Coordinates of C-alpha atoms in Angstrom, one line a residue:
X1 CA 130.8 -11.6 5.8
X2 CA 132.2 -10.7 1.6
X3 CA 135.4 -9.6 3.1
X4 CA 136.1 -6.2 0.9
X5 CA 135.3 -7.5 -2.4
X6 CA 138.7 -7.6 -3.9
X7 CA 139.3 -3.9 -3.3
X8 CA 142.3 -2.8 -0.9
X9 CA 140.8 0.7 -0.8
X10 CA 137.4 -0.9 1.2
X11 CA 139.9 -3.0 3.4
X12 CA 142.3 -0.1 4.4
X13 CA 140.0 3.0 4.6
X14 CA 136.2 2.2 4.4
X15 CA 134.7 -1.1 5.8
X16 CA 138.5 -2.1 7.2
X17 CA 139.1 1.6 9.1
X18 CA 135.6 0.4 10.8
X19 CA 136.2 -2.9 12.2
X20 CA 140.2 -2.1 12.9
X21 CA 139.9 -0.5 16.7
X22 CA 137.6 -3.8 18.0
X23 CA 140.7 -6.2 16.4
X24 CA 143.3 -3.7 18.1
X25 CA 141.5 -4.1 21.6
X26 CA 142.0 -8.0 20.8
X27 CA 145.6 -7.4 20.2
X28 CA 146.1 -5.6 23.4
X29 CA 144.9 -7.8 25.3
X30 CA 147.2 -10.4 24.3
X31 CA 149.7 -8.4 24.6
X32 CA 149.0 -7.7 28.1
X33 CA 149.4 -11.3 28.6
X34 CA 153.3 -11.3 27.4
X35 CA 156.3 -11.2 29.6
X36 CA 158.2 -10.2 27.4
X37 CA 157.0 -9.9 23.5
X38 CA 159.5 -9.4 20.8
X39 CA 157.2 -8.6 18.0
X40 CA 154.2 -9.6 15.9
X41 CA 153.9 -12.5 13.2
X42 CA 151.2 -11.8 10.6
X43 CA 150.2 -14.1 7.4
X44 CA 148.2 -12.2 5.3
X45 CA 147.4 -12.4 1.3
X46 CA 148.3 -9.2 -0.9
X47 CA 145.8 -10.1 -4.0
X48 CA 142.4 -9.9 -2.5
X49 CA 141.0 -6.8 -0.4
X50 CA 140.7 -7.4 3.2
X51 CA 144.4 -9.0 3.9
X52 CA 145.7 -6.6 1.7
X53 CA 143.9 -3.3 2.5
X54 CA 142.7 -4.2 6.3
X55 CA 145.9 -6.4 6.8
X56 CA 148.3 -3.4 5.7
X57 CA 145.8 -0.8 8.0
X58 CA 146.3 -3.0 11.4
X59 CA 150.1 -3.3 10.6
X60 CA 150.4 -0.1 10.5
X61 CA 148.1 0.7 13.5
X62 CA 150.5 -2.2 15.4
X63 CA 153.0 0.0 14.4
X64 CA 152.4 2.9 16.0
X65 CA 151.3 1.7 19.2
X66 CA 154.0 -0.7 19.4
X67 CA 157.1 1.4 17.1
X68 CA 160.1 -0.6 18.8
X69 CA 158.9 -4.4 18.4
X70 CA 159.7 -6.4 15.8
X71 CA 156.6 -6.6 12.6
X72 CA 156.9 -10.0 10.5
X73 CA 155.0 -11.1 7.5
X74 CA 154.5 -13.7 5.8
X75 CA 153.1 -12.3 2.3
X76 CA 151.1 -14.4 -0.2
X77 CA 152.3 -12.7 -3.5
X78 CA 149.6 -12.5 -6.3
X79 CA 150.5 -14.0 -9.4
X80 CA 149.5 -13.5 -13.6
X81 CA 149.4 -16.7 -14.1
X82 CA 147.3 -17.7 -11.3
X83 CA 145.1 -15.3 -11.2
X84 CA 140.8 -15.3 -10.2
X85 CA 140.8 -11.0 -9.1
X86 CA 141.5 -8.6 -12.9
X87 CA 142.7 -5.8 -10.1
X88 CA 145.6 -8.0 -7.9
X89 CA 148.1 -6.1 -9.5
X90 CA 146.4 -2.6 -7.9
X91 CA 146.1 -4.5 -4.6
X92 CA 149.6 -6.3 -4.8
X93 CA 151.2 -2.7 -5.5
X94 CA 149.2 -0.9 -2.9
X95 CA 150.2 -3.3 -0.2
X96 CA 153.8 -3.7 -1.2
X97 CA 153.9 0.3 -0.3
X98 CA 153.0 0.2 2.8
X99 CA 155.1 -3.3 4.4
X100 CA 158.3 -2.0 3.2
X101 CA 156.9 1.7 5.4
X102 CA 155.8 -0.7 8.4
X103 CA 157.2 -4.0 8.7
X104 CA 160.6 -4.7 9.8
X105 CA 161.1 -8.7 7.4
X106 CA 158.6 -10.0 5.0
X107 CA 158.6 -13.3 3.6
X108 CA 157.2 -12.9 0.2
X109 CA 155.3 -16.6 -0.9
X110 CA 153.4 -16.6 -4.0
X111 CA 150.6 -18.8 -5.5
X112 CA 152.4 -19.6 -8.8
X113 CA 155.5 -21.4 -6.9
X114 CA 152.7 -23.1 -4.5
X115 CA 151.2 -24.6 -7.4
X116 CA 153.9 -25.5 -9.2
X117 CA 155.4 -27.3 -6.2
X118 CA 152.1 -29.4 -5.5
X119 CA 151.8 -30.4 -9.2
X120 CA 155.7 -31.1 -10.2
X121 CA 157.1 -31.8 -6.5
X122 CA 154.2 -33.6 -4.6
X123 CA 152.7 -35.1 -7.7
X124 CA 149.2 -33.8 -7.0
X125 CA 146.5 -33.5 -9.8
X126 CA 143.9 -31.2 -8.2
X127 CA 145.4 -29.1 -4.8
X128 CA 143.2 -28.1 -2.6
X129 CA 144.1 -24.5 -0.6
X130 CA 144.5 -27.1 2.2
X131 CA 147.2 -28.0 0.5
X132 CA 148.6 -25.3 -0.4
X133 CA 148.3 -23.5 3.1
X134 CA 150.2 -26.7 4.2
X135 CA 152.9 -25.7 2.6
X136 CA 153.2 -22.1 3.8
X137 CA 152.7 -23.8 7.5
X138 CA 156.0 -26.1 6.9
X139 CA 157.6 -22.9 5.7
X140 CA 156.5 -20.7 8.8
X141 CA 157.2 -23.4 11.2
X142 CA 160.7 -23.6 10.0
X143 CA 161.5 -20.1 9.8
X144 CA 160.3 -20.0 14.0
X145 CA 161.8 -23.4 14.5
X146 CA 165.1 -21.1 16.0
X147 CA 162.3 -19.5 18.5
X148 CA 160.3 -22.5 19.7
X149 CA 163.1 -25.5 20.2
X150 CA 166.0 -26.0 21.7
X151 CA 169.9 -25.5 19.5
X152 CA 172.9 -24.3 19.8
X153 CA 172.9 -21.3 17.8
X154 CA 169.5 -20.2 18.5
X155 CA 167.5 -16.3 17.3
X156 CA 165.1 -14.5 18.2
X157 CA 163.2 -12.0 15.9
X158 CA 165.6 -9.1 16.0
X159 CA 168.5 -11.1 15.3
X160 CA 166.7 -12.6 12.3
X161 CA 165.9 -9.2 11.6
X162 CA 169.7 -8.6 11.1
X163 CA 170.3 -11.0 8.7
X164 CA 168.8 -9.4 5.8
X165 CA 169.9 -6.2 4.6
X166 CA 166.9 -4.6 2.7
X167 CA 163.5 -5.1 4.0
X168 CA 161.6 -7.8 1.7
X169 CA 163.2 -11.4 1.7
X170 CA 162.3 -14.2 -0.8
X171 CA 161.9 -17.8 1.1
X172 CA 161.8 -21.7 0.3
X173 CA 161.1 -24.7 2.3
X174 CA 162.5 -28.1 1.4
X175 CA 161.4 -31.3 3.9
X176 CA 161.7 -34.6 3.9
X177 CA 158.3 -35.8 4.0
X178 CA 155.9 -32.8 2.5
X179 CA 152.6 -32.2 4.5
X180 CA 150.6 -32.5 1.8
X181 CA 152.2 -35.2 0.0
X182 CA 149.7 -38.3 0.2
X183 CA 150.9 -41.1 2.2
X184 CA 150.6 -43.5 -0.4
X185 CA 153.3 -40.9 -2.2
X186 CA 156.1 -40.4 0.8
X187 CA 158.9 -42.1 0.7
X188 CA 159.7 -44.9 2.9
X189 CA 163.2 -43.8 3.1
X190 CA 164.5 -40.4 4.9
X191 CA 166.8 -37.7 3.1
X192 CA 170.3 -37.1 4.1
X193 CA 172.0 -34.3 5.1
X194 CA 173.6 -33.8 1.9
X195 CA 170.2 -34.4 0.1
X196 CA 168.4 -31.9 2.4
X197 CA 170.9 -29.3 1.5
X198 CA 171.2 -30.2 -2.0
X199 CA 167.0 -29.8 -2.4
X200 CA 167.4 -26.3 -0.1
X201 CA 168.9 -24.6 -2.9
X202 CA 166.6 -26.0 -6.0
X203 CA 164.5 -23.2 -7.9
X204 CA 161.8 -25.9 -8.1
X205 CA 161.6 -25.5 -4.4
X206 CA 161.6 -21.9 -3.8
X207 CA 158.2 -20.5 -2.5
X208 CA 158.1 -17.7 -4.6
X209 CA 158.2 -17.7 -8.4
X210 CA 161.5 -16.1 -9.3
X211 CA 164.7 -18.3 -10.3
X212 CA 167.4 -17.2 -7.8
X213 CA 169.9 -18.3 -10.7
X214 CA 169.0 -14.9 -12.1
X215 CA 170.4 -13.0 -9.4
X216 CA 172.7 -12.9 -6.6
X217 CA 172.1 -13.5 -2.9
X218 CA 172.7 -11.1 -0.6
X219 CA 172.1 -13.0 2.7
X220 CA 171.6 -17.1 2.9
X221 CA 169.9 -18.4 6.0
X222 CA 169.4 -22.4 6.8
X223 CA 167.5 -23.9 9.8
X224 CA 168.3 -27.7 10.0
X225 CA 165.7 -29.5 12.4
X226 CA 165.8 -33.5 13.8
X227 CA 168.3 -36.5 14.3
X228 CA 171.5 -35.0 12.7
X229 CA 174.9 -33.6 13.9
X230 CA 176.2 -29.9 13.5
X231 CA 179.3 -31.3 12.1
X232 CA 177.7 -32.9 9.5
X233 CA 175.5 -29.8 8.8
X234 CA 179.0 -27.5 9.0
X235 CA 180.2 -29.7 6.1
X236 CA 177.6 -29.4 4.1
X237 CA 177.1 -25.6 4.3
X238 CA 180.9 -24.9 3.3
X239 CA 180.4 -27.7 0.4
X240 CA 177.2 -25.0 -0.8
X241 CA 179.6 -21.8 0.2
X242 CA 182.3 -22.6 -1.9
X243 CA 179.9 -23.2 -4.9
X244 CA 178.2 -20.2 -4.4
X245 CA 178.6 -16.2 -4.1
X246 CA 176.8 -14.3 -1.6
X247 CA 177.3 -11.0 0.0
X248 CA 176.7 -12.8 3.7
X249 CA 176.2 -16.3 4.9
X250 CA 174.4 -16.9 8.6
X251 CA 175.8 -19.6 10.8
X252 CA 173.6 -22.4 10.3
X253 CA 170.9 -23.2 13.0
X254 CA 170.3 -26.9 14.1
X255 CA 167.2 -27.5 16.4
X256 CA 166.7 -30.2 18.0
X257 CA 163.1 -32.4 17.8
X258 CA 161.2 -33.9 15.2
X259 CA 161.8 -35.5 12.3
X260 CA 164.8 -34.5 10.0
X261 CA 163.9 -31.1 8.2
X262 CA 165.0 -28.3 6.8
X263 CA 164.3 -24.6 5.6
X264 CA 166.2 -22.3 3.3
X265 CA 165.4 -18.7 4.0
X266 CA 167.4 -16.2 1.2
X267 CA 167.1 -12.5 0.5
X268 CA 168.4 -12.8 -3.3
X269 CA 168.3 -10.0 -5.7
X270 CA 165.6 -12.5 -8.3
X271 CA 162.6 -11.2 -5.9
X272 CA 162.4 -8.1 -8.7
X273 CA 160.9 -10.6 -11.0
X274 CA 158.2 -10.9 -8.9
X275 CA 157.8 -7.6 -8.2
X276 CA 158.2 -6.5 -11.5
X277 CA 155.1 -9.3 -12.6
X278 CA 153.1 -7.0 -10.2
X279 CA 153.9 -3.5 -11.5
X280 CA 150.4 -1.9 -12.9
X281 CA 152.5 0.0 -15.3
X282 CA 153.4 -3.5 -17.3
X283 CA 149.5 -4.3 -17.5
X284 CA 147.9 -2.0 -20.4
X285 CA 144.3 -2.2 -17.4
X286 CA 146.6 0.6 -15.4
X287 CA 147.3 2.8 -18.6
X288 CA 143.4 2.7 -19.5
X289 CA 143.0 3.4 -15.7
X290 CA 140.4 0.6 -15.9
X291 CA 138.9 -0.5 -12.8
X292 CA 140.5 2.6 -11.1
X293 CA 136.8 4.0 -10.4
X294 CA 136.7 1.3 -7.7
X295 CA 139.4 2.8 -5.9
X296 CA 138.6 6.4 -5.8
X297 CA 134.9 5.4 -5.3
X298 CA 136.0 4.5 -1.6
X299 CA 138.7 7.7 -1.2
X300 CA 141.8 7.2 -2.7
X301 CA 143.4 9.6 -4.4
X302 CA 145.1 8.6 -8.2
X303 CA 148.4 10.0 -7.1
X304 CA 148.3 7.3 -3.8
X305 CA 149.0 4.5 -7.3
X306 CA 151.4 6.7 -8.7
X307 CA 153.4 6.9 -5.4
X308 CA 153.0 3.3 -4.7
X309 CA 154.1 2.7 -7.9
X310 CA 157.3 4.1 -7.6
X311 CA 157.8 2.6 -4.8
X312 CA 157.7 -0.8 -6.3
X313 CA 160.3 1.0 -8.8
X314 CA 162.6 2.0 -6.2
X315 CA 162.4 -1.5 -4.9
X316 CA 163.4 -2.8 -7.3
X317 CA 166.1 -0.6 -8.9
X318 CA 167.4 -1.1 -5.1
X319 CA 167.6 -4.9 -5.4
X320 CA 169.1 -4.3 -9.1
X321 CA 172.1 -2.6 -7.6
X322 CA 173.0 -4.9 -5.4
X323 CA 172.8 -8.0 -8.2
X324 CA 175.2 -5.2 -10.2
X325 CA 177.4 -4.4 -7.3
X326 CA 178.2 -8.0 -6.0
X327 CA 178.5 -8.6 -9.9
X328 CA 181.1 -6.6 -10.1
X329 CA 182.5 -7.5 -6.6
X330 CA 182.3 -11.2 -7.7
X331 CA 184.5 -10.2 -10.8
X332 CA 187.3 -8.5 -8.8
X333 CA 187.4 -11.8 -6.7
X334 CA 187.8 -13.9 -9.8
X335 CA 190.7 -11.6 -10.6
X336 CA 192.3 -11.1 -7.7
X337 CA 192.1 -14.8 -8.0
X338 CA 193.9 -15.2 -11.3
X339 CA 196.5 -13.3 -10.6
X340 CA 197.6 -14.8 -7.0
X341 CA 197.3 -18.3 -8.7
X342 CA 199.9 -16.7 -11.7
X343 CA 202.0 -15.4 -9.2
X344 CA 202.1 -18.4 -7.5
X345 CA 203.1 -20.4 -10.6
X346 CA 205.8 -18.4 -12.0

């Protein structure tokens, strides 16, 4: 099988549309075997063809056969500087579109931040994708930790769902011992609390490419996991609230099993970067509507990029407001602030 050739027209309405019904019958089937099913998980790439154009077809499909569970993503991001596929911006864009139509959260992940974390974090020279997918395994296992293991202030789907307030979330994982760190490379000696929480909250951590020190965050999730007390995680999380602004901070969850971990999950307003890295509109390809032929070769209509398109736009300029209106919120703290601290004094 070539998958759909790097085209997310041929994934979503040509050879996709075709295979689509025969992997719905599998889902169905699973379902049937749930008590009780809260939703769907689905890890998909958005550069190539098939998990972009096929993978955004069957979401939607879920969708409509299943409209009040919960859809989950995890989203591999495309990224200019790791790049093999000229048109990932067309399929990043295209796919974009339709999860923030169909899925309820997205965890956006991207290949740059993978890289850089194998070759500055784990110290290794050549990753392999087994690496890499490694990585986005410790991620996804934290982010379900809450769903599989025991803690006192368990979630499920839908209340993680309520923790973000627009739809596309950007995520990091931070552990003490890396999965794909070579043995020869872990340290003998395990991390703290306070070190956990202090490497949560580095932008060398983050799994996606955008430095959350250029925006705001709007929500702050953190899933502690292993030999560790919630007091000591309660201490450490109003240490990291106090130094930082955000428009909502979730209780933090503490599992209990394994050996000591921890995920970061935020929905910051610094995602735009990498959204804006995938706008066609920035690549001079889209304005000489190169490749384009590919695309309406299998069906699509030129105004289905325009649309999607400004979509990403809107996305954006949404996120934008938010950095400017906890900006401004932030400044009417820091005033309020000054002025009860002069009041006091005089």
């Amino acid at each position: 099988q070539t998958g759909a050739g790097n085209n997310w027209a041929k994934g979503h309405y040509t050879e996709g549309a075709e295979l689509v019904d025969s992997v719905l019958d599998v889902v169905r089937k699973e379902c049937e075997h749930c008590d009780c099913l809260q939703g769907f998980q689905l890890t998909h790439s958005l550069g190539g063809g098939t998990g972009s154009g096929m993978g955004t077809l069957l979401i939607s499909k879920i969708r409509e056969e299943y409209p009040d569970r919960i859809m989950n993503t995890f989203s591999v991001m495309p990224s200019p500087k790791v790049s093999d596929t000229v048109v990932e911006p067309y399929n990043a864009t295209l796919s974009v579109h339709q999860l923030v139509e169909n899925t309820d959260e997205t965890y956006c992940i991207d290949n740059e931040a993978l890289y850089d974390i194998c070759f500055r974090t784990l110290k290794l020279t050549t990753p392999t994708y087994g690496d890499l997918n490694h990585l986005v395994s410790a991620t996804m296992s934290g982010v379900t930790t809450s769903l599989r293991f025991p803690g006192q202030l368990n979630a499920d789907l839908r209340k993680l769902l309520s923790t973000w307030c627009p739809s596309l979330a950007c995520t990091s994982s931070c552990r003490d011992s890396p999965p794909s760190q070579p043995a020869a490379a872990s340290s003998t000696a395990a991390l703290t609390v306070p070190e956990l929480t202090q490497q949560m909250f580095y932008a060398k951590n983050m799994m996606a490419a955008c430095d959350p020190r250029h925006g705001r965050y709007l929500t702050v999730a953190t899933v502690f996991r292993g030999p560790m007390s919630m007091k000591e995680v309660d201490e450490q999380m109003l240490a990291i609230q106090n130094k930082n602004t955000a428009t909502s901070w979730r209780d933090p969850q503490q599992c209990e099993g394994g050996r000591m971990a921890s995920t970061f999950i935020g929905n910051s307003t610094a995602i735009q970067e990498l959204f804006q890295a995938n706008l066609p509109s920035s690549s001079p390809m889209f304005r000489r509507k190169a490749f384009l032929h590919w695309f309406t070769g299998e069906g699509m209509d030129e105004m289905e990029f325009t649309e999607a398109e400004s979509n990403m736009n809107d996305l954006v300029s949404e996120y934008q407001q938010y950095q400017e209106a906890t900006a401004n919120d932030g400044k009417r703290h820091l005033r309020m602030m000054r002025r009860k601290s002069m009041s006091e004094t005089n």
